[in-house]
Amino acid sequence: MKYSEVIKLLEDLVNTPTHVLVGYGKGDLLVLRSDEGGFSSLWVLDVKSLSKKKIAKRPVSLEAEMPVKTNRVVYAVDVARGREQHVVYVVDLDRVEEEVQVDMEPVRVMSLVDTGERAFFTGATSEDVAIYMVEDGKAEKLYKLPRGFAFVTSANEHMVTGYGVLAGNPFSMEVFVYNVQSSEFKVYTPKPGSVNKEPVITEKNKLVFASSAFTEERDILVELDLEEEEFRELRLPGNDYYEYLPVEHVHYNQYEGKWLIVGKRNGRTKIFMNGYEIAPISGVAHRAVYVNDKIYYSYSSLRKPSEVVELDVKHRTSRVILESRPPREVESVLGDVKFEKVRTPSNLDIPVWIIESSKAGRPGPTVIYVHGGPWAEVADAWRVTLIALVATGFNVVAPNFRGSTGYGEWFKKMNIGDPGGGDLEDVVAVTKWALETGLASKVLIAGYSYGGYMTLWAMSNEPELYDCGVAGASVVDWEEMYGLSDAVFKAFIDVLFAGKRELLRERSPINKAPNITRPLCIIHPQNDSRTPLKPALRLLSLLLERGKSFEAHIVPDLGHAINTVEDAMKILLPMVSFLRKCAEVERG
């Protein structure tokens, strides 16, 4: 491909819109999160006329899930050019042209919920993380959280609930309830040391949340009676849910006494109503809502950017009301999409997604793509970075190393207290598997955020294994990052390392940079407040002093989150260009 062809293909790809369901509002309006029009915004879609309209005039960082048929949408906007200092906005669906900015000092908004009358969020400053309430156009700080790693997930007129690392144990998460009237803050867990997350308030003012209290192999939905303080497993009438046994839950909520659940295992989802499977999905559903005897949901896959579907529950009919397809030249290149498990030297089976490119062939140049987080996963869901690599001539192998979500709390916990240890072993084992199975002629490695960290760490610890690497928004020095972080990211590092401060230096790539022997490309946002630029600049200086081969792309006025098409191009174009150049050079 000529350089101009690469640019055009990437432009067509990043301009392919995605649509994610947010909720169902007043006047038969679906609210969607979409990047149509050049940036991540909020749109309304009339389910009758199928006409749609943008309602947020600036990039949206985070939106609140909406109560059914509410007349407003609440969301957070970064006002600090990528530094993730947010203010909250409210749009009335009767007057979608008017955005109302909440009177507040900017904070890092980590989570956001809305009752239709009040909104609540967790906000982080350099000093603390607290619960805030938005009412009558103003934000009020309600309660300073005892520890910094916590999120709100549901609220009503009496209380707000959420979860976090609240007992001081990095291996557990607890549920909390804050009473708005009495200001009482209470923490709940069905079993000390278990992980409990994403509570929702039921129609009878009970809590339902996902828990590992009964088994760490999969999440179980647990109901908490707040008056009796009793826990029990949520029981559903249908048996399909129990035959499927989801490992995780993407979404669950109660509508008119019925439970609508999106369950996930092995990187794909199914939708259940009261335990009965109601929608076959080839990919991952993001969210679902039940209203007027219809279920609305959005989903995507590694082949399809997005689809929004209306399912008539009574008549068992469905229709696609909005869809997005990849550019034709991208569709023609996408080869086999496979899910495998690769055995490591520690006898762990690591889940891996493989996407083959008809341009790469077998064996062909292969990118080991390392996801961020680390508490995240690559699933059968649209990821523009992976598809860009496949479209420009690479096979892609994406390991869900230990620490990834989607495979049970036992698996996720395995890198707490050991980042850069067992997860590095997994990435290396999958890399060698790609070579041994004949998929890869040469291997390159790339990632963003924690994936950028793992790229640097792998190239430092296995310098002869990778032909080159691209590290985006990477952690370079855990110690320096800790000192530059606000309250929530200090708490994040404390949890990830399980308080083992001595490991911060040991597991920092800057201390092993002299080991890097192969070409390296560093792409870093200038205004990144999660993985700050300063340590990356020190790494570049060190590489220069040692005469290493590298490229550096510092992206001005960009933070860690990529919310516009232009920002996506600023990351993807140098990454793809560097990898293509590297792939054309044979090993010496």
PDB file of N, CA, C and O in Angstrom, residues 53-119:
ATOM      1  N   LYS A  53     -30.572  13.008  15.993  1.00  0.00           N
ATOM      2  CA  LYS A  53     -30.043  14.358  16.165  1.00  0.00           C
ATOM      3  C   LYS A  53     -29.002  14.369  17.271  1.00  0.00           C
ATOM      4  O   LYS A  53     -29.182  13.734  18.316  1.00  0.00           O
ATOM      5  N   LYS A  54     -27.918  15.102  17.035  1.00  0.00           N
ATOM      6  CA  LYS A  54     -26.875  15.247  18.046  1.00  0.00           C
ATOM      7  C   LYS A  54     -27.346  16.224  19.120  1.00  0.00           C
ATOM      8  O   LYS A  54     -27.894  17.281  18.816  1.00  0.00           O
ATOM      9  N   ILE A  55     -27.123  15.860  20.419  1.00  0.00           N
ATOM     10  CA  ILE A  55     -27.575  16.736  21.496  1.00  0.00           C
ATOM     11  C   ILE A  55     -26.426  17.257  22.353  1.00  0.00           C
ATOM     12  O   ILE A  55     -26.634  18.148  23.182  1.00  0.00           O
ATOM     13  N   ALA A  56     -25.231  16.710  22.233  1.00  0.00           N
ATOM     14  CA  ALA A  56     -24.065  17.216  22.961  1.00  0.00           C
ATOM     15  C   ALA A  56     -23.132  17.876  21.966  1.00  0.00           C
ATOM     16  O   ALA A  56     -22.759  17.276  20.963  1.00  0.00           O
ATOM     17  N   LYS A  57     -22.748  19.088  22.259  1.00  0.00           N
ATOM     18  CA  LYS A  57     -22.004  19.887  21.286  1.00  0.00           C
ATOM     19  C   LYS A  57     -20.490  19.765  21.423  1.00  0.00           C
ATOM     20  O   LYS A  57     -19.743  20.382  20.678  1.00  0.00           O
ATOM     21  N   ARG A  58     -20.051  18.996  22.397  1.00  0.00           N
ATOM     22  CA  ARG A  58     -18.611  18.827  22.634  1.00  0.00           C
ATOM     23  C   ARG A  58     -18.344  17.378  23.029  1.00  0.00           C
ATOM     24  O   ARG A  58     -19.282  16.675  23.417  1.00  0.00           O
ATOM     25  N   PRO A  59     -17.100  16.905  22.907  1.00  0.00           N
ATOM     26  CA  PRO A  59     -16.819  15.503  23.223  1.00  0.00           C
ATOM     27  C   PRO A  59     -17.249  15.118  24.635  1.00  0.00           C
ATOM     28  O   PRO A  59     -16.965  15.819  25.603  1.00  0.00           O
ATOM     29  N   VAL A  60     -17.937  13.992  24.734  1.00  0.00           N
ATOM     30  CA  VAL A  60     -18.461  13.500  26.007  1.00  0.00           C
ATOM     31  C   VAL A  60     -17.506  12.456  26.574  1.00  0.00           C
ATOM     32  O   VAL A  60     -17.129  11.503  25.887  1.00  0.00           O
ATOM     33  N   SER A  61     -17.114  12.634  27.823  1.00  0.00           N
ATOM     34  CA  SER A  61     -16.211  11.682  28.483  1.00  0.00           C
ATOM     35  C   SER A  61     -16.959  10.540  29.146  1.00  0.00           C
ATOM     36  O   SER A  61     -16.495   9.399  29.173  1.00  0.00           O
ATOM     37  N   LEU A  62     -18.141  10.841  29.689  1.00  0.00           N
ATOM     38  CA  LEU A  62     -18.878   9.860  30.478  1.00  0.00           C
ATOM     39  C   LEU A  62     -20.325  10.306  30.566  1.00  0.00           C
ATOM     40  O   LEU A  62     -20.596  11.496  30.733  1.00  0.00           O
ATOM     41  N   GLU A  63     -21.256   9.344  30.420  1.00  0.00           N
ATOM     42  CA  GLU A  63     -22.671   9.675  30.542  1.00  0.00           C
ATOM     43  C   GLU A  63     -23.319   8.790  31.595  1.00  0.00           C
ATOM     44  O   GLU A  63     -22.852   7.678  31.877  1.00  0.00           O
ATOM     45  N   ALA A  64     -24.397   9.296  32.195  1.00  0.00           N
ATOM     46  CA  ALA A  64     -25.138   8.523  33.182  1.00  0.00           C
ATOM     47  C   ALA A  64     -26.174   7.653  32.486  1.00  0.00           C
ATOM     48  O   ALA A  64     -26.828   8.095  31.532  1.00  0.00           O
ATOM     49  N   GLU A  65     -26.328   6.396  32.984  1.00  0.00           N
ATOM     50  CA  GLU A  65     -27.435   5.573  32.508  1.00  0.00           C
ATOM     51  C   GLU A  65     -28.744   6.234  32.931  1.00  0.00           C
ATOM     52  O   GLU A  65     -28.870   6.735  34.039  1.00  0.00           O
ATOM     53  N   MET A  66     -29.721   6.204  32.017  1.00  0.00           N
ATOM     54  CA  MET A  66     -30.943   6.969  32.227  1.00  0.00           C
ATOM     55  C   MET A  66     -32.071   6.119  32.802  1.00  0.00           C
ATOM     56  O   MET A  66     -32.262   4.980  32.378  1.00  0.00           O
ATOM     57  N   PRO A  67     -32.861   6.671  33.743  1.00  0.00           N
ATOM     58  CA  PRO A  67     -34.131   6.027  34.075  1.00  0.00           C
ATOM     59  C   PRO A  67     -35.038   6.027  32.836  1.00  0.00           C
ATOM     60  O   PRO A  67     -34.990   6.958  32.023  1.00  0.00           O
ATOM     61  N   VAL A  68     -35.855   4.967  32.682  1.00  0.00           N
ATOM     62  CA  VAL A  68     -36.713   4.857  31.508  1.00  0.00           C
ATOM     63  C   VAL A  68     -37.687   6.037  31.440  1.00  0.00           C
ATOM     64  O   VAL A  68     -38.298   6.420  32.439  1.00  0.00           O
ATOM     65  N   LYS A  69     -37.790   6.615  30.247  1.00  0.00           N
ATOM     66  CA  LYS A  69     -38.728   7.701  29.924  1.00  0.00           C
ATOM     67  C   LYS A  69     -38.447   8.984  30.704  1.00  0.00           C
ATOM     68  O   LYS A  69     -39.329   9.823  30.860  1.00  0.00           O
ATOM     69  N   THR A  70     -37.221   9.129  31.179  1.00  0.00           N
ATOM     70  CA  THR A  70     -36.857  10.400  31.784  1.00  0.00           C
ATOM     71  C   THR A  70     -36.734  11.459  30.696  1.00  0.00           C
ATOM     72  O   THR A  70     -36.580  11.152  29.504  1.00  0.00           O
ATOM     73  N   ASN A  71     -36.759  12.719  31.103  1.00  0.00           N
ATOM     74  CA  ASN A  71     -36.725  13.783  30.099  1.00  0.00           C
ATOM     75  C   ASN A  71     -35.378  14.485  30.037  1.00  0.00           C
ATOM     76  O   ASN A  71     -35.272  15.583  29.506  1.00  0.00           O
ATOM     77  N   ARG A  72     -34.327  13.835  30.562  1.00  0.00           N
ATOM     78  CA  ARG A  72     -33.029  14.511  30.505  1.00  0.00           C
ATOM     79  C   ARG A  72     -31.892  13.516  30.384  1.00  0.00           C
ATOM     80  O   ARG A  72     -32.042  12.320  30.667  1.00  0.00           O
ATOM     81  N   VAL A  73     -30.743  14.046  29.964  1.00  0.00           N
ATOM     82  CA  VAL A  73     -29.505  13.275  29.855  1.00  0.00           C
ATOM     83  C   VAL A  73     -28.421  14.037  30.616  1.00  0.00           C
ATOM     84  O   VAL A  73     -28.295  15.257  30.470  1.00  0.00           O
ATOM     85  N   VAL A  74     -27.655  13.311  31.412  1.00  0.00           N
ATOM     86  CA  VAL A  74     -26.595  13.905  32.231  1.00  0.00           C
ATOM     87  C   VAL A  74     -25.253  13.309  31.802  1.00  0.00           C
ATOM     88  O   VAL A  74     -25.143  12.095  31.637  1.00  0.00           O
ATOM     89  N   TYR A  75     -24.251  14.153  31.634  1.00  0.00           N
ATOM     90  CA  TYR A  75     -22.958  13.663  31.156  1.00  0.00           C
ATOM     91  C   TYR A  75     -21.831  14.578  31.612  1.00  0.00           C
ATOM     92  O   TYR A  75     -22.060  15.705  32.087  1.00  0.00           O
ATOM     93  N   ALA A  76     -20.600  14.089  31.497  1.00  0.00           N
ATOM     94  CA  ALA A  76     -19.414  14.831  31.917  1.00  0.00           C
ATOM     95  C   ALA A  76     -18.555  15.167  30.710  1.00  0.00           C
ATOM     96  O   ALA A  76     -18.423  14.366  29.782  1.00  0.00           O
ATOM     97  N   VAL A  77     -17.963  16.363  30.742  1.00  0.00           N
ATOM     98  CA  VAL A  77     -17.124  16.871  29.651  1.00  0.00           C
ATOM     99  C   VAL A  77     -15.781  17.321  30.222  1.00  0.00           C
ATOM    100  O   VAL A  77     -15.730  17.985  31.274  1.00  0.00           O
ATOM    101  N   ASP A  78     -14.701  16.948  29.552  1.00  0.00           N
ATOM    102  CA  ASP A  78     -13.357  17.386  29.943  1.00  0.00           C
ATOM    103  C   ASP A  78     -13.175  18.838  29.494  1.00  0.00           C
ATOM    104  O   ASP A  78     -13.308  19.148  28.308  1.00  0.00           O
ATOM    105  N   VAL A  79     -12.854  19.724  30.444  1.00  0.00           N
ATOM    106  CA  VAL A  79     -12.688  21.146  30.119  1.00  0.00           C
ATOM    107  C   VAL A  79     -11.221  21.568  30.212  1.00  0.00           C
ATOM    108  O   VAL A  79     -10.924  22.759  30.239  1.00  0.00           O
ATOM    109  N   ALA A  80     -10.308  20.597  30.253  1.00  0.00           N
ATOM    110  CA  ALA A  80      -8.894  20.921  30.469  1.00  0.00           C
ATOM    111  C   ALA A  80      -7.998  20.326  29.390  1.00  0.00           C
ATOM    112  O   ALA A  80      -6.879  19.900  29.671  1.00  0.00           O
ATOM    113  N   ARG A  81      -8.486  20.257  28.154  1.00  0.00           N
ATOM    114  CA  ARG A  81      -7.685  19.816  27.008  1.00  0.00           C
ATOM    115  C   ARG A  81      -7.017  18.464  27.239  1.00  0.00           C
ATOM    116  O   ARG A  81      -5.837  18.287  26.993  1.00  0.00           O
ATOM    117  N   GLY A  82      -7.816  17.519  27.716  1.00  0.00           N
ATOM    118  CA  GLY A  82      -7.330  16.157  27.875  1.00  0.00           C
ATOM    119  C   GLY A  82      -6.839  15.803  29.258  1.00  0.00           C
ATOM    120  O   GLY A  82      -6.526  14.630  29.519  1.00  0.00           O
ATOM    121  N   ARG A  83      -6.751  16.757  30.159  1.00  0.00           N
ATOM    122  CA  ARG A  83      -6.234  16.465  31.509  1.00  0.00           C
ATOM    123  C   ARG A  83      -7.292  15.810  32.393  1.00  0.00           C
ATOM    124  O   ARG A  83      -7.049  15.549  33.563  1.00  0.00           O
ATOM    125  N   GLU A  84      -8.471  15.581  31.853  1.00  0.00           N
ATOM    126  CA  GLU A  84      -9.573  14.904  32.531  1.00  0.00           C
ATOM    127  C   GLU A  84     -10.013  15.642  33.791  1.00  0.00           C
ATOM    128  O   GLU A  84     -10.209  15.061  34.851  1.00  0.00           O
ATOM    129  N   GLN A  85     -10.154  16.930  33.642  1.00  0.00           N
ATOM    130  CA  GLN A  85     -10.851  17.745  34.631  1.00  0.00           C
ATOM    131  C   GLN A  85     -12.236  18.024  34.049  1.00  0.00           C
ATOM    132  O   GLN A  85     -12.369  18.724  33.045  1.00  0.00           O
ATOM    133  N   HIS A  86     -13.252  17.460  34.685  1.00  0.00           N
ATOM    134  CA  HIS A  86     -14.575  17.433  34.094  1.00  0.00           C
ATOM    135  C   HIS A  86     -15.544  18.388  34.786  1.00  0.00           C
ATOM    136  O   HIS A  86     -15.421  18.661  35.978  1.00  0.00           O
ATOM    137  N   VAL A  87     -16.530  18.810  34.007  1.00  0.00           N
ATOM    138  CA  VAL A  87     -17.735  19.415  34.561  1.00  0.00           C
ATOM    139  C   VAL A  87     -18.924  18.627  34.021  1.00  0.00           C
ATOM    140  O   VAL A  87     -18.831  17.961  32.983  1.00  0.00           O
ATOM    141  N   VAL A  88     -20.035  18.693  34.741  1.00  0.00           N
ATOM    142  CA  VAL A  88     -21.234  17.946  34.383  1.00  0.00           C
ATOM    143  C   VAL A  88     -22.188  18.853  33.618  1.00  0.00           C
ATOM    144  O   VAL A  88     -22.350  20.030  33.945  1.00  0.00           O
ATOM    145  N   TYR A  89     -22.819  18.276  32.584  1.00  0.00           N
ATOM    146  CA  TYR A  89     -23.815  18.975  31.778  1.00  0.00           C
ATOM    147  C   TYR A  89     -25.137  18.220  31.832  1.00  0.00           C
ATOM    148  O   TYR A  89     -25.162  16.993  32.034  1.00  0.00           O
ATOM    149  N   VAL A  90     -26.221  18.947  31.625  1.00  0.00           N
ATOM    150  CA  VAL A  90     -27.560  18.371  31.576  1.00  0.00           C
ATOM    151  C   VAL A  90     -28.267  18.900  30.336  1.00  0.00           C
ATOM    152  O   VAL A  90     -28.227  20.104  30.060  1.00  0.00           O
ATOM    153  N   VAL A  91     -28.898  17.980  29.586  1.00  0.00           N
ATOM    154  CA  VAL A  91     -29.706  18.366  28.431  1.00  0.00           C
ATOM    155  C   VAL A  91     -31.132  17.884  28.660  1.00  0.00           C
ATOM    156  O   VAL A  91     -31.356  16.702  28.948  1.00  0.00           O
ATOM    157  N   ASP A  92     -32.090  18.792  28.544  1.00  0.00           N
ATOM    158  CA  ASP A  92     -33.515  18.459  28.625  1.00  0.00           C
ATOM    159  C   ASP A  92     -33.969  17.975  27.258  1.00  0.00           C
ATOM    160  O   ASP A  92     -33.758  18.662  26.251  1.00  0.00           O
ATOM    161  N   LEU A  93     -34.591  16.798  27.186  1.00  0.00           N
ATOM    162  CA  LEU A  93     -34.996  16.238  25.896  1.00  0.00           C
ATOM    163  C   LEU A  93     -36.129  17.027  25.240  1.00  0.00           C
ATOM    164  O   LEU A  93     -36.405  16.839  24.052  1.00  0.00           O
ATOM    165  N   ASP A  94     -36.777  17.893  26.003  1.00  0.00           N
ATOM    166  CA  ASP A  94     -37.768  18.798  25.402  1.00  0.00           C
ATOM    167  C   ASP A  94     -37.106  19.995  24.733  1.00  0.00           C
ATOM    168  O   ASP A  94     -37.724  20.675  23.919  1.00  0.00           O
ATOM    169  N   ARG A  95     -35.844  20.244  25.119  1.00  0.00           N
ATOM    170  CA  ARG A  95     -35.110  21.394  24.552  1.00  0.00           C
ATOM    171  C   ARG A  95     -33.674  20.942  24.271  1.00  0.00           C
ATOM    172  O   ARG A  95     -32.729  21.371  24.945  1.00  0.00           O
ATOM    173  N   VAL A  96     -33.536  20.064  23.289  1.00  0.00           N
ATOM    174  CA  VAL A  96     -32.240  19.428  23.062  1.00  0.00           C
ATOM    175  C   VAL A  96     -31.174  20.401  22.567  1.00  0.00           C
ATOM    176  O   VAL A  96     -29.984  20.081  22.575  1.00  0.00           O
ATOM    177  N   GLU A  97     -31.581  21.576  22.135  1.00  0.00           N
ATOM    178  CA  GLU A  97     -30.593  22.555  21.664  1.00  0.00           C
ATOM    179  C   GLU A  97     -29.863  23.223  22.824  1.00  0.00           C
ATOM    180  O   GLU A  97     -28.846  23.881  22.636  1.00  0.00           O
ATOM    181  N   GLU A  98     -30.364  23.068  24.041  1.00  0.00           N
ATOM    182  CA  GLU A  98     -29.807  23.775  25.187  1.00  0.00           C
ATOM    183  C   GLU A  98     -29.030  22.827  26.096  1.00  0.00           C
ATOM    184  O   GLU A  98     -29.588  21.907  26.672  1.00  0.00           O
ATOM    185  N   GLU A  99     -27.739  23.065  26.220  1.00  0.00           N
ATOM    186  CA  GLU A  99     -26.901  22.355  27.181  1.00  0.00           C
ATOM    187  C   GLU A  99     -26.756  23.231  28.427  1.00  0.00           C
ATOM    188  O   GLU A  99     -26.407  24.412  28.316  1.00  0.00           O
ATOM    189  N   VAL A 100     -27.024  22.676  29.598  1.00  0.00           N
ATOM    190  CA  VAL A 100     -26.892  23.426  30.846  1.00  0.00           C
ATOM    191  C   VAL A 100     -25.679  22.919  31.601  1.00  0.00           C
ATOM    192  O   VAL A 100     -25.600  21.735  31.954  1.00  0.00           O
ATOM    193  N   GLN A 101     -24.726  23.804  31.844  1.00  0.00           N
ATOM    194  CA  GLN A 101     -23.528  23.430  32.589  1.00  0.00           C
ATOM    195  C   GLN A 101     -23.787  23.551  34.084  1.00  0.00           C
ATOM    196  O   GLN A 101     -24.308  24.561  34.566  1.00  0.00           O
ATOM    197  N   VAL A 102     -23.427  22.522  34.828  1.00  0.00           N
ATOM    198  CA  VAL A 102     -23.589  22.518  36.277  1.00  0.00           C
ATOM    199  C   VAL A 102     -22.556  23.440  36.911  1.00  0.00           C
ATOM    200  O   VAL A 102     -21.399  23.495  36.482  1.00  0.00           O
ATOM    201  N   ASP A 103     -22.983  24.175  37.923  1.00  0.00           N
ATOM    202  CA  ASP A 103     -22.098  25.068  38.662  1.00  0.00           C
ATOM    203  C   ASP A 103     -21.209  24.224  39.577  1.00  0.00           C
ATOM    204  O   ASP A 103     -21.668  23.697  40.598  1.00  0.00           O
ATOM    205  N   MET A 104     -19.933  24.078  39.227  1.00  0.00           N
ATOM    206  CA  MET A 104     -19.017  23.231  39.987  1.00  0.00           C
ATOM    207  C   MET A 104     -17.581  23.534  39.601  1.00  0.00           C
ATOM    208  O   MET A 104     -17.305  24.066  38.519  1.00  0.00           O
ATOM    209  N   GLU A 105     -16.662  23.200  40.503  1.00  0.00           N
ATOM    210  CA  GLU A 105     -15.245  23.224  40.181  1.00  0.00           C
ATOM    211  C   GLU A 105     -14.914  21.937  39.415  1.00  0.00           C
ATOM    212  O   GLU A 105     -15.414  20.860  39.762  1.00  0.00           O
ATOM    213  N   PRO A 106     -14.078  22.014  38.382  1.00  0.00           N
ATOM    214  CA  PRO A 106     -13.739  20.789  37.638  1.00  0.00           C
ATOM    215  C   PRO A 106     -13.040  19.764  38.532  1.00  0.00           C
ATOM    216  O   PRO A 106     -12.182  20.109  39.353  1.00  0.00           O
ATOM    217  N   VAL A 107     -13.447  18.507  38.380  1.00  0.00           N
ATOM    218  CA  VAL A 107     -12.811  17.378  39.057  1.00  0.00           C
ATOM    219  C   VAL A 107     -12.735  16.230  38.061  1.00  0.00           C
ATOM    220  O   VAL A 107     -13.385  16.266  37.020  1.00  0.00           O
ATOM    221  N   ARG A 108     -11.963  15.202  38.380  1.00  0.00           N
ATOM    222  CA  ARG A 108     -11.968  14.002  37.546  1.00  0.00           C
ATOM    223  C   ARG A 108     -13.215  13.190  37.912  1.00  0.00           C
ATOM    224  O   ARG A 108     -13.314  12.640  39.011  1.00  0.00           O
ATOM    225  N   VAL A 109     -14.198  13.133  36.995  1.00  0.00           N
ATOM    226  CA  VAL A 109     -15.419  12.386  37.238  1.00  0.00           C
ATOM    227  C   VAL A 109     -15.173  10.932  36.852  1.00  0.00           C
ATOM    228  O   VAL A 109     -14.890  10.625  35.690  1.00  0.00           O
ATOM    229  N   MET A 110     -15.311  10.035  37.825  1.00  0.00           N
ATOM    230  CA  MET A 110     -15.003   8.626  37.613  1.00  0.00           C
ATOM    231  C   MET A 110     -16.243   7.786  37.327  1.00  0.00           C
ATOM    232  O   MET A 110     -16.163   6.734  36.699  1.00  0.00           O
ATOM    233  N   SER A 111     -17.399   8.214  37.847  1.00  0.00           N
ATOM    234  CA  SER A 111     -18.647   7.490  37.628  1.00  0.00           C
ATOM    235  C   SER A 111     -19.790   8.476  37.814  1.00  0.00           C
ATOM    236  O   SER A 111     -19.650   9.479  38.521  1.00  0.00           O
ATOM    237  N   LEU A 112     -20.959   8.160  37.206  1.00  0.00           N
ATOM    238  CA  LEU A 112     -22.049   9.125  37.146  1.00  0.00           C
ATOM    239  C   LEU A 112     -23.371   8.392  37.026  1.00  0.00           C
ATOM    240  O   LEU A 112     -23.522   7.495  36.190  1.00  0.00           O
ATOM    241  N   VAL A 113     -24.341   8.728  37.896  1.00  0.00           N
ATOM    242  CA  VAL A 113     -25.680   8.136  37.832  1.00  0.00           C
ATOM    243  C   VAL A 113     -26.716   9.252  37.937  1.00  0.00           C
ATOM    244  O   VAL A 113     -26.436  10.332  38.473  1.00  0.00           O
ATOM    245  N   ASP A 114     -27.936   8.971  37.455  1.00  0.00           N
ATOM    246  CA  ASP A 114     -28.990   9.981  37.445  1.00  0.00           C
ATOM    247  C   ASP A 114     -30.316   9.357  37.853  1.00  0.00           C
ATOM    248  O   ASP A 114     -30.644   8.244  37.422  1.00  0.00           O
ATOM    249  N   THR A 115     -31.098  10.067  38.652  1.00  0.00           N
ATOM    250  CA  THR A 115     -32.436   9.615  39.031  1.00  0.00           C
ATOM    251  C   THR A 115     -33.528  10.257  38.194  1.00  0.00           C
ATOM    252  O   THR A 115     -34.681   9.869  38.273  1.00  0.00           O
ATOM    253  N   GLY A 116     -33.167  11.236  37.400  1.00  0.00           N
ATOM    254  CA  GLY A 116     -34.148  12.052  36.689  1.00  0.00           C
ATOM    255  C   GLY A 116     -34.385  13.382  37.372  1.00  0.00           C
ATOM    256  O   GLY A 116     -34.814  14.350  36.753  1.00  0.00           O
ATOM    257  N   GLU A 117     -34.104  13.432  38.670  1.00  0.00           N
ATOM    258  CA  GLU A 117     -34.222  14.668  39.450  1.00  0.00           C
ATOM    259  C   GLU A 117     -32.862  15.105  40.006  1.00  0.00           C
ATOM    260  O   GLU A 117     -32.541  16.292  40.019  1.00  0.00           O
ATOM    261  N   ARG A 118     -32.105  14.143  40.455  1.00  0.00           N
ATOM    262  CA  ARG A 118     -30.771  14.391  40.978  1.00  0.00           C
ATOM    263  C   ARG A 118     -29.772  13.499  40.257  1.00  0.00           C
ATOM    264  O   ARG A 118     -30.119  12.406  39.828  1.00  0.00           O
ATOM    265  N   ALA A 119     -28.549  13.975  40.181  1.00  0.00           N
ATOM    266  CA  ALA A 119     -27.457  13.140  39.673  1.00  0.00           C
ATOM    267  C   ALA A 119     -26.396  13.042  40.763  1.00  0.00           C
ATOM    268  O   ALA A 119     -26.256  13.933  41.608  1.00  0.00           O
TER     269      ALA A 119
END
